[in-house]
Structure formats: C-alpha cells, structure tokens
Coordinates of C-alpha atoms and ligand atoms in Angstrom, one line a residue:
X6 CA 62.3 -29.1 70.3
X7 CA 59.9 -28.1 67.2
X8 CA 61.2 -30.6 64.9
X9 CA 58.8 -30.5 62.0
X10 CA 57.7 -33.4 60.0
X11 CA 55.8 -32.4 56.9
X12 CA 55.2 -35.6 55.4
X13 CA 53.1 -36.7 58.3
X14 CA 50.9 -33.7 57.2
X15 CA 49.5 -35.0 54.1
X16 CA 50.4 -38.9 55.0
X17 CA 46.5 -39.7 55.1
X18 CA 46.4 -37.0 51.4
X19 CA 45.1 -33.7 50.5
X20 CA 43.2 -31.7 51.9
X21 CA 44.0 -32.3 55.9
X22 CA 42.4 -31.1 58.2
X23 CA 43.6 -28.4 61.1
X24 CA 41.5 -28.3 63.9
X25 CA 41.1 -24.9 65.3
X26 CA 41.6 -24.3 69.2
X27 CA 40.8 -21.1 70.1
X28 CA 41.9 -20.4 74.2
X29 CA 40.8 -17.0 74.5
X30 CA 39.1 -17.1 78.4
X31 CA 36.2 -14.3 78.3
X32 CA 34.5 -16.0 81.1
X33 CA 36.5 -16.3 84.4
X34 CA 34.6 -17.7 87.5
X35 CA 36.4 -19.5 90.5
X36 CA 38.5 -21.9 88.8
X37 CA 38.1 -20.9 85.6
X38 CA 41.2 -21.2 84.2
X39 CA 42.2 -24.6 84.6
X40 CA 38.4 -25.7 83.4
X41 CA 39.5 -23.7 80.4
X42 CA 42.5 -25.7 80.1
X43 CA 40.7 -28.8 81.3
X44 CA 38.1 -28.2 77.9
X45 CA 40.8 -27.3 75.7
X46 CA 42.8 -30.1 76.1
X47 CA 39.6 -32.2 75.7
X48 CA 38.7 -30.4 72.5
X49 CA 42.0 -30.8 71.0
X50 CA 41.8 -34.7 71.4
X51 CA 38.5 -34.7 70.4
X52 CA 39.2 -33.1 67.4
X53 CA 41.9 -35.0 66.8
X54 CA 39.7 -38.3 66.9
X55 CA 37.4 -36.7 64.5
X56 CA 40.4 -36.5 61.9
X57 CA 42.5 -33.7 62.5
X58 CA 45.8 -33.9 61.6
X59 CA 47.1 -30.7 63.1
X60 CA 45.9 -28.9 66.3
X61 CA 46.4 -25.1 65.8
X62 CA 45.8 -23.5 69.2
X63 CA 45.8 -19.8 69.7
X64 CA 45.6 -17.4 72.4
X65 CA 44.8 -13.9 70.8
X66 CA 42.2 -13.3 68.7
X67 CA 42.2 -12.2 65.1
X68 CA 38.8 -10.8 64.7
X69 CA 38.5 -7.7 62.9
X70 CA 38.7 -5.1 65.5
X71 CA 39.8 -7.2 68.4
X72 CA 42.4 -5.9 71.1
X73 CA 46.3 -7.3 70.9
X74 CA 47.2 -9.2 74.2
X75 CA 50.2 -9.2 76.0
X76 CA 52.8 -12.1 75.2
X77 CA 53.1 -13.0 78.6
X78 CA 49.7 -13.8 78.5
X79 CA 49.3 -15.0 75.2
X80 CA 51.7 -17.8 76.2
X81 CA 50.0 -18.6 79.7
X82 CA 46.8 -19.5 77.8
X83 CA 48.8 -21.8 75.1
X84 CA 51.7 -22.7 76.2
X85 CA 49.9 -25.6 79.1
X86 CA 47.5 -26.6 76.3
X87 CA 50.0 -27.2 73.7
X88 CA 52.1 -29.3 76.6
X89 CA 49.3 -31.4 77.5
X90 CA 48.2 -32.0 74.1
X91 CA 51.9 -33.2 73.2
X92 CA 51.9 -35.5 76.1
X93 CA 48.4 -37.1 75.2
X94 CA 48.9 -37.2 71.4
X95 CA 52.6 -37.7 70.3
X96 CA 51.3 -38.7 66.8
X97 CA 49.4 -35.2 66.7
X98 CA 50.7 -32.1 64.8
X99 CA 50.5 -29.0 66.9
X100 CA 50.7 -25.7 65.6
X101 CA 50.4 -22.3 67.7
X102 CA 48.3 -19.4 66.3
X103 CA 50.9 -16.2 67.2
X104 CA 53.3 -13.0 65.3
X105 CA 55.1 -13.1 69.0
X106 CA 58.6 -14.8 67.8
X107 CA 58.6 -14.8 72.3
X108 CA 55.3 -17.0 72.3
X109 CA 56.3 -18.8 69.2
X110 CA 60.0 -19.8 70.5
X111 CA 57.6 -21.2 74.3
X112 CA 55.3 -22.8 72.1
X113 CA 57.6 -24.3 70.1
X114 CA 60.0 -25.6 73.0
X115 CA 56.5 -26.8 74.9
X116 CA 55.8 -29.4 71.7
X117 CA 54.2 -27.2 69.3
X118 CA 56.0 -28.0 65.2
X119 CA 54.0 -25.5 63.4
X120 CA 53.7 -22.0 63.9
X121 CA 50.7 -20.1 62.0
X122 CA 51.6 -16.4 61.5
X123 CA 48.7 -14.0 60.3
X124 CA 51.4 -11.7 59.8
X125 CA 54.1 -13.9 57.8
X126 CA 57.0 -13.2 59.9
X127 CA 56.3 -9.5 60.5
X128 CA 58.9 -9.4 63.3
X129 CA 61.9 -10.4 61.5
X130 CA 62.8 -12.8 64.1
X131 CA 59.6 -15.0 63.9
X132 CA 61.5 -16.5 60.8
X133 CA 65.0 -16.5 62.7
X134 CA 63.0 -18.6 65.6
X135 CA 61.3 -21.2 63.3
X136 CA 64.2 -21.6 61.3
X137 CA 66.3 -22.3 64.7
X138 CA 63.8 -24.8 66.2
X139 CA 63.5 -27.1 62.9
X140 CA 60.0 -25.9 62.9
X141 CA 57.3 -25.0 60.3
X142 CA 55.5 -21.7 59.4
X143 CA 52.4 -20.6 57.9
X144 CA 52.5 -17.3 56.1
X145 CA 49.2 -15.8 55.7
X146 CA 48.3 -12.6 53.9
X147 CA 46.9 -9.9 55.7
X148 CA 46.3 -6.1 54.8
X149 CA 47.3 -4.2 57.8
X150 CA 46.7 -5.3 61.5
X151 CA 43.5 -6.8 62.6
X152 CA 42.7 -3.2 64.0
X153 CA 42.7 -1.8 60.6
X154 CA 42.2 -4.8 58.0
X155 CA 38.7 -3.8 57.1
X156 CA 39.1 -0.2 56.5
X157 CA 40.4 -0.5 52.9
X158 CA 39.9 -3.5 51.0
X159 CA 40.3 -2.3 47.8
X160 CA 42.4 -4.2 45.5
X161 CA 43.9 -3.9 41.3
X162 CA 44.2 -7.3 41.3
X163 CA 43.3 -8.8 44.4
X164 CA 44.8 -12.4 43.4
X165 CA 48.4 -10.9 41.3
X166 CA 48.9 -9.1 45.2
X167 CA 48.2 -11.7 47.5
X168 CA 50.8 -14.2 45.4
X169 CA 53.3 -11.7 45.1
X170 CA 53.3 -10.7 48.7
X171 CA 53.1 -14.6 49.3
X172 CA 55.7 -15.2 47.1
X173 CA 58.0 -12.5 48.7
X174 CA 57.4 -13.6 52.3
X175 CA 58.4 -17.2 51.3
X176 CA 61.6 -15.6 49.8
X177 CA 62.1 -14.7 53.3
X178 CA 61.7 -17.7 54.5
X179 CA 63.8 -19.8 53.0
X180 CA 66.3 -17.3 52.9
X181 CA 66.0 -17.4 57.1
X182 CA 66.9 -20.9 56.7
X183 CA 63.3 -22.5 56.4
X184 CA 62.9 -25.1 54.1
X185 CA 60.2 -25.3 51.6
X186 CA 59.0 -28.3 52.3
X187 CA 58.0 -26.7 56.0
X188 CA 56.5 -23.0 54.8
X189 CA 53.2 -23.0 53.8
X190 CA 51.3 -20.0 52.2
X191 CA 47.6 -18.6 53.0
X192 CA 45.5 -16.5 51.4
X193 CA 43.9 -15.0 54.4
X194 CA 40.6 -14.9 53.6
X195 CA 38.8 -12.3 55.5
X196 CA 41.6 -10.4 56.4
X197 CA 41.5 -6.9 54.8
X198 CA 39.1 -8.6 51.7
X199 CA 35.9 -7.8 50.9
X200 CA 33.3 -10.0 49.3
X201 CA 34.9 -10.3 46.0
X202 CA 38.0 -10.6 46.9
X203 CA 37.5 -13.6 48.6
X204 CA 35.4 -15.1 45.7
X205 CA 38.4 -14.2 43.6
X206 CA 40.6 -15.3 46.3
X207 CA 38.7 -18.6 46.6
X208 CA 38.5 -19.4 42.6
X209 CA 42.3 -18.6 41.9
X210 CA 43.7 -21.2 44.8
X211 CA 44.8 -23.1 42.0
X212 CA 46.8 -20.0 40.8
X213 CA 48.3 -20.0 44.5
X214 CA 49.2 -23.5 44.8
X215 CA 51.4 -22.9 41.5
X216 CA 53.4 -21.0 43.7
X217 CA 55.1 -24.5 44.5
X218 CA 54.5 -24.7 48.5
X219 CA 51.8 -26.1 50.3
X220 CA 48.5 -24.1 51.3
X221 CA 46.2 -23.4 54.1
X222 CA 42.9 -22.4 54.0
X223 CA 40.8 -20.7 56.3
X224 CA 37.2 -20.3 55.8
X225 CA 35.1 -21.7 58.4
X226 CA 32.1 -19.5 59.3
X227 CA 33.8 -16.3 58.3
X228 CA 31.8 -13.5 57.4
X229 CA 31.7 -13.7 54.1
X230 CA 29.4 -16.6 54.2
X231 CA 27.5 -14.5 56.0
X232 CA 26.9 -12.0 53.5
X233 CA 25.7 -14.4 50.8
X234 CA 23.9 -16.1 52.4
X235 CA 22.5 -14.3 55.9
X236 CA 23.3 -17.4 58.2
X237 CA 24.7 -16.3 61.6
X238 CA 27.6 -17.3 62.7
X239 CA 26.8 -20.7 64.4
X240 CA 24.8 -21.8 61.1
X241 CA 27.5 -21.4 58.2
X242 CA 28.8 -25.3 58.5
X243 CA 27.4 -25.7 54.7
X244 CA 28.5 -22.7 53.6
X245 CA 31.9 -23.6 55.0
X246 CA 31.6 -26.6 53.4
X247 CA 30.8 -25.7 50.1
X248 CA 33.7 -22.6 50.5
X249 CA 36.1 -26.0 50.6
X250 CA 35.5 -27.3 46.8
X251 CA 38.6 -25.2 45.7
X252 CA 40.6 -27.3 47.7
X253 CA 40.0 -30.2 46.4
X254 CA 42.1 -29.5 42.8
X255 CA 45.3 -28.4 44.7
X256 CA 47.9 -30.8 45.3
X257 CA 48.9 -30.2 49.0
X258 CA 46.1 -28.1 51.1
X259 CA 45.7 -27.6 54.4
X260 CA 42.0 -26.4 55.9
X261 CA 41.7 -24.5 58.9
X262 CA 38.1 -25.8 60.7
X263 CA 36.0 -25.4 63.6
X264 CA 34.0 -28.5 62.7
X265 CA 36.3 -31.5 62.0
X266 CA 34.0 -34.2 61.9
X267 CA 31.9 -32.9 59.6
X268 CA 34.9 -31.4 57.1
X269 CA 35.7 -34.8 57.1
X270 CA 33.1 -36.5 56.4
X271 CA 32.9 -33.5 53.5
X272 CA 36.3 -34.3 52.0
X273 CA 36.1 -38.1 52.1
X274 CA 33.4 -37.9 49.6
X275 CA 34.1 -35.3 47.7
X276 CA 37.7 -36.9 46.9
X277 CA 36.0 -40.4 46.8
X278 CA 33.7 -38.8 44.0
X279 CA 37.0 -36.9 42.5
X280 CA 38.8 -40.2 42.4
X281 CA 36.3 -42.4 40.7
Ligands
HH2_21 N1 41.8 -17.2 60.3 C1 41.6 -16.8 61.6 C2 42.7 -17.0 62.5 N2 43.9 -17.5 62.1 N3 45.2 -18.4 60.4 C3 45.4 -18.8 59.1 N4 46.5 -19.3 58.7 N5 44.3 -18.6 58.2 C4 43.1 -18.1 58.5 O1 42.3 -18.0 57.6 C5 42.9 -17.7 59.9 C6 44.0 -17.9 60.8 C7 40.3 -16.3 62.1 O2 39.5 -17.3 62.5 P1 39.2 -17.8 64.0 O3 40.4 -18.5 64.6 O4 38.0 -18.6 64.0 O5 38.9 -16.5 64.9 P2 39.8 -15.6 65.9 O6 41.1 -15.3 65.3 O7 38.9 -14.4 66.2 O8 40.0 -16.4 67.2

C-alpha cells in the first residue's frame, strides 16, 4: 500500500500540477451521498485529463474559521473517492488532504501515495504512518490551527520563519524514516499570513526551494487575491495565474489548483517562453 513514486511527479517537468478535490457534502438531499461520490470521482478524472498529475482529495475543510470533523467521518467522505479514483486511474498520483495519522493510514491503504498535512506531522505519528506505508508527505506551514491562524499574523521575518520551521519539520521527517526525495515543503500561503506576508512569501520561493526538497504551492483564489484586486471568489483565475510566475524559476514545484485546464495551458507557455 502507499508506495510513493516521486519521479512520476515531475516526469512531464516542473511545475505539475495537483488537482484539488474538495469532498466536503454541505448539501444532503435523498441520495446525496453517493451523487457526491458519483461527481467526485468524475471531477478527479476530469481533472486528471486536463493535466493533473496528482489528485489531492480532502474531506475537512481548512478555511479560516471552519469547524474540525470527526475522523470517522473525514475518512467516509475520502476514503471511497480515493478507491475509485485508484481503480479508474492507476497511472494517477493520489494524495489525501488530512493531520489524522487514522485517516492518513485508510487513505493510504485505499490507494492514496501522498499525504498533504497543513500541519506537517503535528501528531507525531502522521510521520511514523507515512514513513511505514512507503508514502510521501507534504509539510506545510501554518500558524496555529485553522480556528486561530488569522488572529496574529505578525511576523520579524516572515520568509527566515517559515524556512526554519520548514526546515525543522523536514528534519523530522527524515529522521521518521521519510526519504527526501518523498517530503515536500509548503509555504502555506494564507494560513496565519497577511497580505505581505504572502507577497514576501510568494517572491522568496526561490529562497525556499534552496532548502533542497521539492515544493508545493497553493494559491488558487485565496484571499489574498482578493484583497489586491477585489475579485470574488469565483473570478480570481488570473490572479491565480499570475500568483504562479514564482514557480516557474524553482527546480521541482508542485501547484495546488482548482482550475487545471487553465493552469495548464498557463504553464505550457510560460515555460515554452522561459525555454526559448
Ligand atoms: N490550501 C488549502 C488547503 N490545503 N494544502 C497545501 N499543501 N497547501 C495549501 O496552500 C493548501 C492546502 C486551502 O484551500 P482549499 O482546499 O481550496 O480550501 P478548503 O481547505 O477550505 O477546502
């Protein structure tokens, strides 16, 4: 279970592209459920088509403020979606979106490789479980919990903190038994930032990726976007866009999207352009 290739990762170059699959049912009607799982499935292959090279499918929602849910059923909304997606698409990449090392470990043994932790192994034994299961982790820097993230974000040196705390929770890592080549370090942008840390965040990736693991990057529609430029939600696609460019002089990135066709068509230029 949860053998982790990372060289399929970056086999079509850098940045790739991880598709974001968010099952978090706030609509129940007869039925609901398995439609739910019916048009998550759907989504992921879709996705996939469009050029995703990793399907990162999550069950508990990060937003600032936004309740914790239960791991039972956390892994009732991922764990089917993550099997049928493995079954459809062998070739695909899954990751799960959890800080349960219990959801992780079901995830994991259901077909998932990757697991994306917005708390970077909090529990202790989220590293213990990915280093068991031959598995990858994203370690993402957060301030807090997503309760309280927002309530200081205040920094010295916003960018000299995120890479040591980066840099420390890799040490954990490996020292779990995760090999480099499988832990891959996020900013977190948006979690416990404000504006300019994120800017400073975004310009100093660079500074990050020196670090010597791969990155992901998650900015699509986030509300920073929203404060320079005013577009709601559903209308930040070229901000999101343009919030990509650092990405483009690391060596190994990874970009978290909603919109995978369009990122796509985004980063085939933009490295076309790079390249000439
Ligand atoms: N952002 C979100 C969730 N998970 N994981 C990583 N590694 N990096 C990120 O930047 C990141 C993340 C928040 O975005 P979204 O999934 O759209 O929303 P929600 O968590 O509310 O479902």
């Amino acid at each position: 279970m949860g053998g982790f290739e990372p060289q399929r990762v970056f086999a079509g170059g850098s940045p790739a592209i991880m598709g974001i699959l968010n099952v978090t049912p706030d609509s129940f009607s007869d039925g609901g459920l398995f439609l739910e799982h019916q048009a998550a499935v759907a989504r992921g292959l879709e996705m996939l088509a469009e050029g995703a090279v990793i399907v990162d499918v999550g069950g508990e929602s990060t937003r600032p403020g936004a309740a914790p849910v239960p791991a039972d059923e956390e892994a009732a909304r991922v764990v089917p979606v993550l099997a049928a997606l493995a079954q459809k698409a062998p070739q695909a990449v899954l990751s799960v979106d959890t800080s349960k090392p219990d959801v992780a470990e079901r995830a994991l043994a259901a077909g998932a490789q990757l697991v994306n932790d917005v708390t970077a192994g909090g529990d202790p034994r989220m590293l213990e479980v990915v280093a068991e299961a031959g598995a990858g982790i994203v370690l993402m820097h957060m301030r807090g919990t997503p309760q309280t993230m927002q309530q200081d974000t205040r920094y010295t040196h916003v960018v000299a903190e995120v890479a040591e705390f980066l840099a420390a929770r890799a040490d954990a890592a490996l020292a779990a038994g995760v090999p480099k080549e499988r832990i891959f370090l996020d900013p977190g942008i948006g979690f416990g930032k404000d504006l300019e840390g994120n800017l400073a965040l975004l310009r100093a990736l660079a500074h990050l990726a020196a670090l010597g693991f791969a990155l992901v990057l998650g900015v699509s529609r986030k509300s920073f976007i929203g404060q320079l430029t005013g577009a709601a939600v559903g209308e930040r696609l070229p901000g999101s866009l343009a919030a990509l460019l650092p990405a483009l002089g690391c060596p190994q990135v990874v970009v978290r999207v909603h919109d995978v066709a369009a990122t796509k068509q985004f980063l085939q230029v933009a490295r076309a352009v790079r390249a000439a």
